[in-house]
Short mmCIF file of C-alpha atoms in Angstrom, two decimals:
data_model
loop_
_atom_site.label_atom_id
_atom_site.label_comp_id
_atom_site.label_asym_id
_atom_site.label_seq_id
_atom_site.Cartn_x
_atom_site.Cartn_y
_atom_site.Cartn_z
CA UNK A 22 48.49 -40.85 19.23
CA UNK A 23 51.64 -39.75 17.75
CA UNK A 24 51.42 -36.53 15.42
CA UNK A 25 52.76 -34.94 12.50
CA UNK A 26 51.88 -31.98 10.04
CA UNK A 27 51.61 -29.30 7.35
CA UNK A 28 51.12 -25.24 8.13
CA UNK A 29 50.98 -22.89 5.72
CA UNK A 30 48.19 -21.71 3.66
CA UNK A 31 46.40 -22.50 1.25
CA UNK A 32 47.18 -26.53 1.80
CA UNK A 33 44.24 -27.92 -0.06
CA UNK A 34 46.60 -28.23 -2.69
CA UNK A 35 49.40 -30.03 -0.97
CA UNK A 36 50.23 -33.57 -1.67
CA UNK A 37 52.26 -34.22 2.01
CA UNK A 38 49.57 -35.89 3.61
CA UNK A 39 49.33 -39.08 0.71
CA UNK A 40 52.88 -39.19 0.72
CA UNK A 41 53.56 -39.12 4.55
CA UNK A 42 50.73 -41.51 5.18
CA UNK A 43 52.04 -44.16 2.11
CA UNK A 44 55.74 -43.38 3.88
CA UNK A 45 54.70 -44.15 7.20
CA UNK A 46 53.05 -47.22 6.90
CA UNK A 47 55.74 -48.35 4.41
CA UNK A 48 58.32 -48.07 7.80
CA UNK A 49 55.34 -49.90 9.72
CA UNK A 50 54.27 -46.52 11.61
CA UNK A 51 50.96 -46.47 9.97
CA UNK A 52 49.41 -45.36 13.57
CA UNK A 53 51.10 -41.74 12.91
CA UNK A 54 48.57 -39.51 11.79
CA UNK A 55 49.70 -36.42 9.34
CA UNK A 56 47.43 -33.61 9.33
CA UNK A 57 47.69 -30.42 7.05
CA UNK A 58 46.79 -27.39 8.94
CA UNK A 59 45.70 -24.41 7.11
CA UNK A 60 47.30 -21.53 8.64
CA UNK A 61 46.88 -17.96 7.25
CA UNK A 62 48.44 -16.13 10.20
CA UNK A 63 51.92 -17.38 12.25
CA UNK A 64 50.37 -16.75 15.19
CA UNK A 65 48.00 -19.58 15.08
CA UNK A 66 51.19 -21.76 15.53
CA UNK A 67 51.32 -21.49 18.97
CA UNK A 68 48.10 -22.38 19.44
CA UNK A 69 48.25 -25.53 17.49
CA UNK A 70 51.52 -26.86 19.03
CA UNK A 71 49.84 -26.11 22.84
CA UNK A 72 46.46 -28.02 21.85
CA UNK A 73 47.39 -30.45 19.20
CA UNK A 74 48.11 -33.49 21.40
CA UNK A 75 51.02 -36.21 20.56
CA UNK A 76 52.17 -33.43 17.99
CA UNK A 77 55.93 -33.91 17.46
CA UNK A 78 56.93 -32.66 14.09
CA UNK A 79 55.65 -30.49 11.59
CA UNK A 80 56.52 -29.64 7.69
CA UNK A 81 56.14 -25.67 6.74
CA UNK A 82 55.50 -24.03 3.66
CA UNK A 83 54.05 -21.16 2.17
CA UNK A 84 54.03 -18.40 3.54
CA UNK A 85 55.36 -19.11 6.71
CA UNK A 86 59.22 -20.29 5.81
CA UNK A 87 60.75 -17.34 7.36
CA UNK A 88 57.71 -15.74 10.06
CA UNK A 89 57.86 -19.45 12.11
CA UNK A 90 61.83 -18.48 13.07
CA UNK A 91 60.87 -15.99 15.73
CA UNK A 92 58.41 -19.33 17.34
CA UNK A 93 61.18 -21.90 17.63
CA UNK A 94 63.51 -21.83 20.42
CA UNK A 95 66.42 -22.52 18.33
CA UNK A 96 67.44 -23.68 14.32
CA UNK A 97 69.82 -26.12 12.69
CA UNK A 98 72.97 -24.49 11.65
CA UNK A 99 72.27 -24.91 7.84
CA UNK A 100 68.61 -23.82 8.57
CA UNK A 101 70.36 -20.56 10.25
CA UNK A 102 72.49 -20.22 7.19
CA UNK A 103 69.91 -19.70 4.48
CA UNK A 104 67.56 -17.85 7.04
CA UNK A 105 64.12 -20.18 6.35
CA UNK A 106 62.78 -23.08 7.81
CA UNK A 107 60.77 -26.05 6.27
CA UNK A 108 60.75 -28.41 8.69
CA UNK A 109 60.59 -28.72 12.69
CA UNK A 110 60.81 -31.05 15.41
CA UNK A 111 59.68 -30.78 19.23
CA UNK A 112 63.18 -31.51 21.50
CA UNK A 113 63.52 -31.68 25.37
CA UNK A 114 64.50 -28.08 24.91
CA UNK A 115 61.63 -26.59 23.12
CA UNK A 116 61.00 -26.60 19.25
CA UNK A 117 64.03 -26.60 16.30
CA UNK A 118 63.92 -25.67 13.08
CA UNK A 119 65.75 -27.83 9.95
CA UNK A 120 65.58 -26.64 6.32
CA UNK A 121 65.66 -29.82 3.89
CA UNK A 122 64.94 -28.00 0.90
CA UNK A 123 67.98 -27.27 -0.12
CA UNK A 124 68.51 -30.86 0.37
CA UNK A 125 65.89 -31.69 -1.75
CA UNK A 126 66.75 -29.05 -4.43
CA UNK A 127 70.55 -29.44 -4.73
CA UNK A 128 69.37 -33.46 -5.28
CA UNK A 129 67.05 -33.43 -7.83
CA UNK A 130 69.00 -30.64 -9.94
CA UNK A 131 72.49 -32.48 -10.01
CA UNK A 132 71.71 -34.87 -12.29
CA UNK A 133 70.56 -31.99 -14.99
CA UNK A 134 73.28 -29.68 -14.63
CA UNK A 135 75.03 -29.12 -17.48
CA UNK A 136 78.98 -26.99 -17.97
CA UNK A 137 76.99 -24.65 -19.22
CA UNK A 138 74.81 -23.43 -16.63
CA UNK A 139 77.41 -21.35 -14.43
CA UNK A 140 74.77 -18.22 -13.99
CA UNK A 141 70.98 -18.30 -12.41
CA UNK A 142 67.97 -16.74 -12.49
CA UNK A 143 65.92 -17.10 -9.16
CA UNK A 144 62.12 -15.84 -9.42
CA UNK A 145 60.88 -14.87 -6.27
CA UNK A 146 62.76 -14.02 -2.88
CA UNK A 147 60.82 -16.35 -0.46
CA UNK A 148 61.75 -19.20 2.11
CA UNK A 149 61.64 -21.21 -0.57
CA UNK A 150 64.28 -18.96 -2.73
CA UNK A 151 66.36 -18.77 -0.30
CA UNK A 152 66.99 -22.56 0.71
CA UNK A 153 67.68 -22.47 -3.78
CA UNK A 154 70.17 -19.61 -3.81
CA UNK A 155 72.25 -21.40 -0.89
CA UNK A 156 72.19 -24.58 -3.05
CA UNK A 157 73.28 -23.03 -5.91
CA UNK A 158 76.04 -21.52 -4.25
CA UNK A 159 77.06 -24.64 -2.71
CA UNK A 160 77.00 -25.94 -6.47
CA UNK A 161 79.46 -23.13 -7.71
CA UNK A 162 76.47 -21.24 -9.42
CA UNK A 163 75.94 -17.67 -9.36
CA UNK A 164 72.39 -16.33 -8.96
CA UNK A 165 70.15 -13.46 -9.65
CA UNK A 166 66.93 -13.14 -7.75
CA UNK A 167 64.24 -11.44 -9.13
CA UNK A 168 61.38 -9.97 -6.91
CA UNK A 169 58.09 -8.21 -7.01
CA UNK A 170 59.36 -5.70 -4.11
CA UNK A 171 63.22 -6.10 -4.73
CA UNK A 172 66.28 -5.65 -1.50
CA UNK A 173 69.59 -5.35 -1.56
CA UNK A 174 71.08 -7.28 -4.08
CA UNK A 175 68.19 -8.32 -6.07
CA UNK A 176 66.39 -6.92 -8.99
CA UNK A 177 62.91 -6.20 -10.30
CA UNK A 178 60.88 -7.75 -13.06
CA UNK A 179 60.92 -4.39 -15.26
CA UNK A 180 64.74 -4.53 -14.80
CA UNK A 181 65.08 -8.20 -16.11
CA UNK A 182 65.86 -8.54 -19.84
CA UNK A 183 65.76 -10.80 -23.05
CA UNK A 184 69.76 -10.12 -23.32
CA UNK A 185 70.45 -10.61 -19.68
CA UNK A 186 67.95 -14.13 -20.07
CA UNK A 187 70.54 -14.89 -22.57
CA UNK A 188 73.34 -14.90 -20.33
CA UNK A 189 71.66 -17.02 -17.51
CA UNK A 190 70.53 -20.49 -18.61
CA UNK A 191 69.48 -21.77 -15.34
CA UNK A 192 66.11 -20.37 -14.31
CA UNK A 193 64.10 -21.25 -10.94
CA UNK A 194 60.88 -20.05 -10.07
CA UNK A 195 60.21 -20.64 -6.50
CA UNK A 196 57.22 -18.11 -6.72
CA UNK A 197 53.69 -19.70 -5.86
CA UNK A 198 52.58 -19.10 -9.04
CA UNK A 199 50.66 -21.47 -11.27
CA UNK A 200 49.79 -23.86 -8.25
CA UNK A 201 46.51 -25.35 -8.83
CA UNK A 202 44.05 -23.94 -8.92
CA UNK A 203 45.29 -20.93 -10.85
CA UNK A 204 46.95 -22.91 -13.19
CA UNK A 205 47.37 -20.03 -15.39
CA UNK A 206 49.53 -17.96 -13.53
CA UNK A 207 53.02 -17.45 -14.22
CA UNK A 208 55.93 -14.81 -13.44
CA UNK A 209 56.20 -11.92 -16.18
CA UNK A 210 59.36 -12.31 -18.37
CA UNK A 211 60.45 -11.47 -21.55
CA UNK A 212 60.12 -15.29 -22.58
CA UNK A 213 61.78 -14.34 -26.16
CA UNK A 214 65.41 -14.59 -24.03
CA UNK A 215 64.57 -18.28 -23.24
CA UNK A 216 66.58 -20.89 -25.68
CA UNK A 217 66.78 -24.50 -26.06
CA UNK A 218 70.32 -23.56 -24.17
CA UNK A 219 68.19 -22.93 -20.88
CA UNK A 220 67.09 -25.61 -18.25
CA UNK A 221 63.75 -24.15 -16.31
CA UNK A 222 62.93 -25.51 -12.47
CA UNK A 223 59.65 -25.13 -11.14
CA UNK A 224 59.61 -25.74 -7.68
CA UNK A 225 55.63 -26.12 -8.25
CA UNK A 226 54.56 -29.86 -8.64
CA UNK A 227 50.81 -29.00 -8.89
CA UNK A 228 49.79 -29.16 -11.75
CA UNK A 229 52.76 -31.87 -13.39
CA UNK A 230 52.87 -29.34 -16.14
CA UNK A 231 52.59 -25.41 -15.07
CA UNK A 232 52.60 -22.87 -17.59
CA UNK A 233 56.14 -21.91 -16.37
CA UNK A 234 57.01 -24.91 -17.95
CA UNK A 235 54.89 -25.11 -20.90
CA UNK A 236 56.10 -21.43 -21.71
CA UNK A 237 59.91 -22.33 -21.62
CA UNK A 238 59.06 -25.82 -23.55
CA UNK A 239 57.82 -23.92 -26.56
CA UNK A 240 61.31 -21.83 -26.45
CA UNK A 241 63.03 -25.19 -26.46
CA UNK A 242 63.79 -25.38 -23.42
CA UNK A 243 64.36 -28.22 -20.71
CA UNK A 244 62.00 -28.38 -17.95
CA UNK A 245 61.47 -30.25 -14.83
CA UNK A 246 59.13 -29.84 -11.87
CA UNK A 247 59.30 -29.91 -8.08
CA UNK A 248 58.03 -32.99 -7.54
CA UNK A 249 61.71 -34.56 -6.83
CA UNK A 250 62.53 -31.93 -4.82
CA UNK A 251 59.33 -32.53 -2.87
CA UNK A 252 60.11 -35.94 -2.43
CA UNK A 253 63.44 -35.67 -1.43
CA UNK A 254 63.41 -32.30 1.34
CA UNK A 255 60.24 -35.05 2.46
CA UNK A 256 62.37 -37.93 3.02
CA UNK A 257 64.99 -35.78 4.62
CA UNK A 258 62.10 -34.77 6.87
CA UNK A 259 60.90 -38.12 8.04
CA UNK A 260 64.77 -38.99 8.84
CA UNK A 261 64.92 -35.86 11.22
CA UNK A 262 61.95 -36.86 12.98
CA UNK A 263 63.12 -40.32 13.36
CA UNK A 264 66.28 -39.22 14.56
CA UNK A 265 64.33 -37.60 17.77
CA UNK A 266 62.34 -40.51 18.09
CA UNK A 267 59.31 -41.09 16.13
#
């Protein structure tokens, strides 16, 4: 039997497996299983691609964007570009690594970009964040990524102010936060810089609604989820794999 997947961990949460299931039989490939595979340490890859029979593609998120580089044998050029990998496919020459989230993101934002959003704020510094930044460049937009433990380049949340939130009316949070089950969760901002000027991404799609959102609703703010973007970098996944011969 012919193989796909999900590592990262938690996955409980994830909704791949529904969607790659409904998408596979859809294309008449309905004998492809998808399995998520909770993964708390990289390592554990290798074991799973040496004993997981008919395994030829997997999707990978949290928190292993960037660790599950040093296992492939070689990346995508794009995926080498924004330095994390979401998706991967086994070739005659070992394992390679694509990144279609910044397909996914640059997709589903497009359509809500407005003149006005020229200047981002990106919370968290992640895989994820990174695929978001080198969409947002492609778009013309300049960033700001804000990070619990801060690099080059990047600033911390007790550096980040209302005046500065002023100035940057494009906010992303591509932090984990507020993924069910900790609904509540949510990154620490002085929320009085948000206006109804702002447009706030959360690249969380479980729950529909996090409090990210909720929180920059009752500033008046525009809000949209990552469920479009999930779609989408999925899509662009399935392609890939089809394109090596699923």
């Amino acid at each position: 039997m012919i193989k796909l997947g999900l590592i990262g961990h938690p996955v409980g949460h994830s909704k791949s497996p529904h969607f790659f299931k409904t998408k596979l039989a859809s294309i008449g490939k309905s004998d492809v299983e998808y399995k998520a595979f909770d993964v708390e340490n990289i390592d554990e890859f290798e074991e799973i691609i040496k004993f997981e029979e008919g395994l030829i593609g997997l999707n990978v998120t949290i928190p292993h964007k960037q660790s599950v580089i040093d296992k492939l044998c070689y990346l995508d050029e794009e995926a080498k570009a924004i330095g994390a990998v979401n998706t991967i496919v086994k070739t005659e020459n070992g394992w390679k690594g694509y990144n279609t989230d910044s397909f996914g993101f640059s997709k589903s934002l497009k359509p809500f970009i407005k003149g006005r959003h020229e200047r981002a704020i990106v919370f968290g510094s992640g895989g994820a964040s990174k695929a978001v930044v080198y969409s947002l460049a492609k778009l013309g937009i300049k960033t700001v990524v804000v990070s619990r433990t801060p690099s080059d380049g990047q600033i911390g949340y007790d550096e980040l102010t209302s005046e500065a939130m002023a100035h940057y009316l494009l906010l992303v949070n591509c932090t984990p936060l507020g993924t069910y089950p900790k609904i509540e969760d949510c990154v620490d901002i002085p929320w009085e810089g948000v206006t109804e000027n702002h447009l706030a991404v959360d690249l969380v799609y479980n729950p529909e609604e996090t409090t990210f959102m909720k929180r920059s609703k009752s500033q008046g703010a525009k809000v949209m989820n990552g469920a479009d973007m999930l779609r989408l970098q999925a899509e662009r996944s399935l392609e890939i794999w089809l394109e090596y011969g699923l």
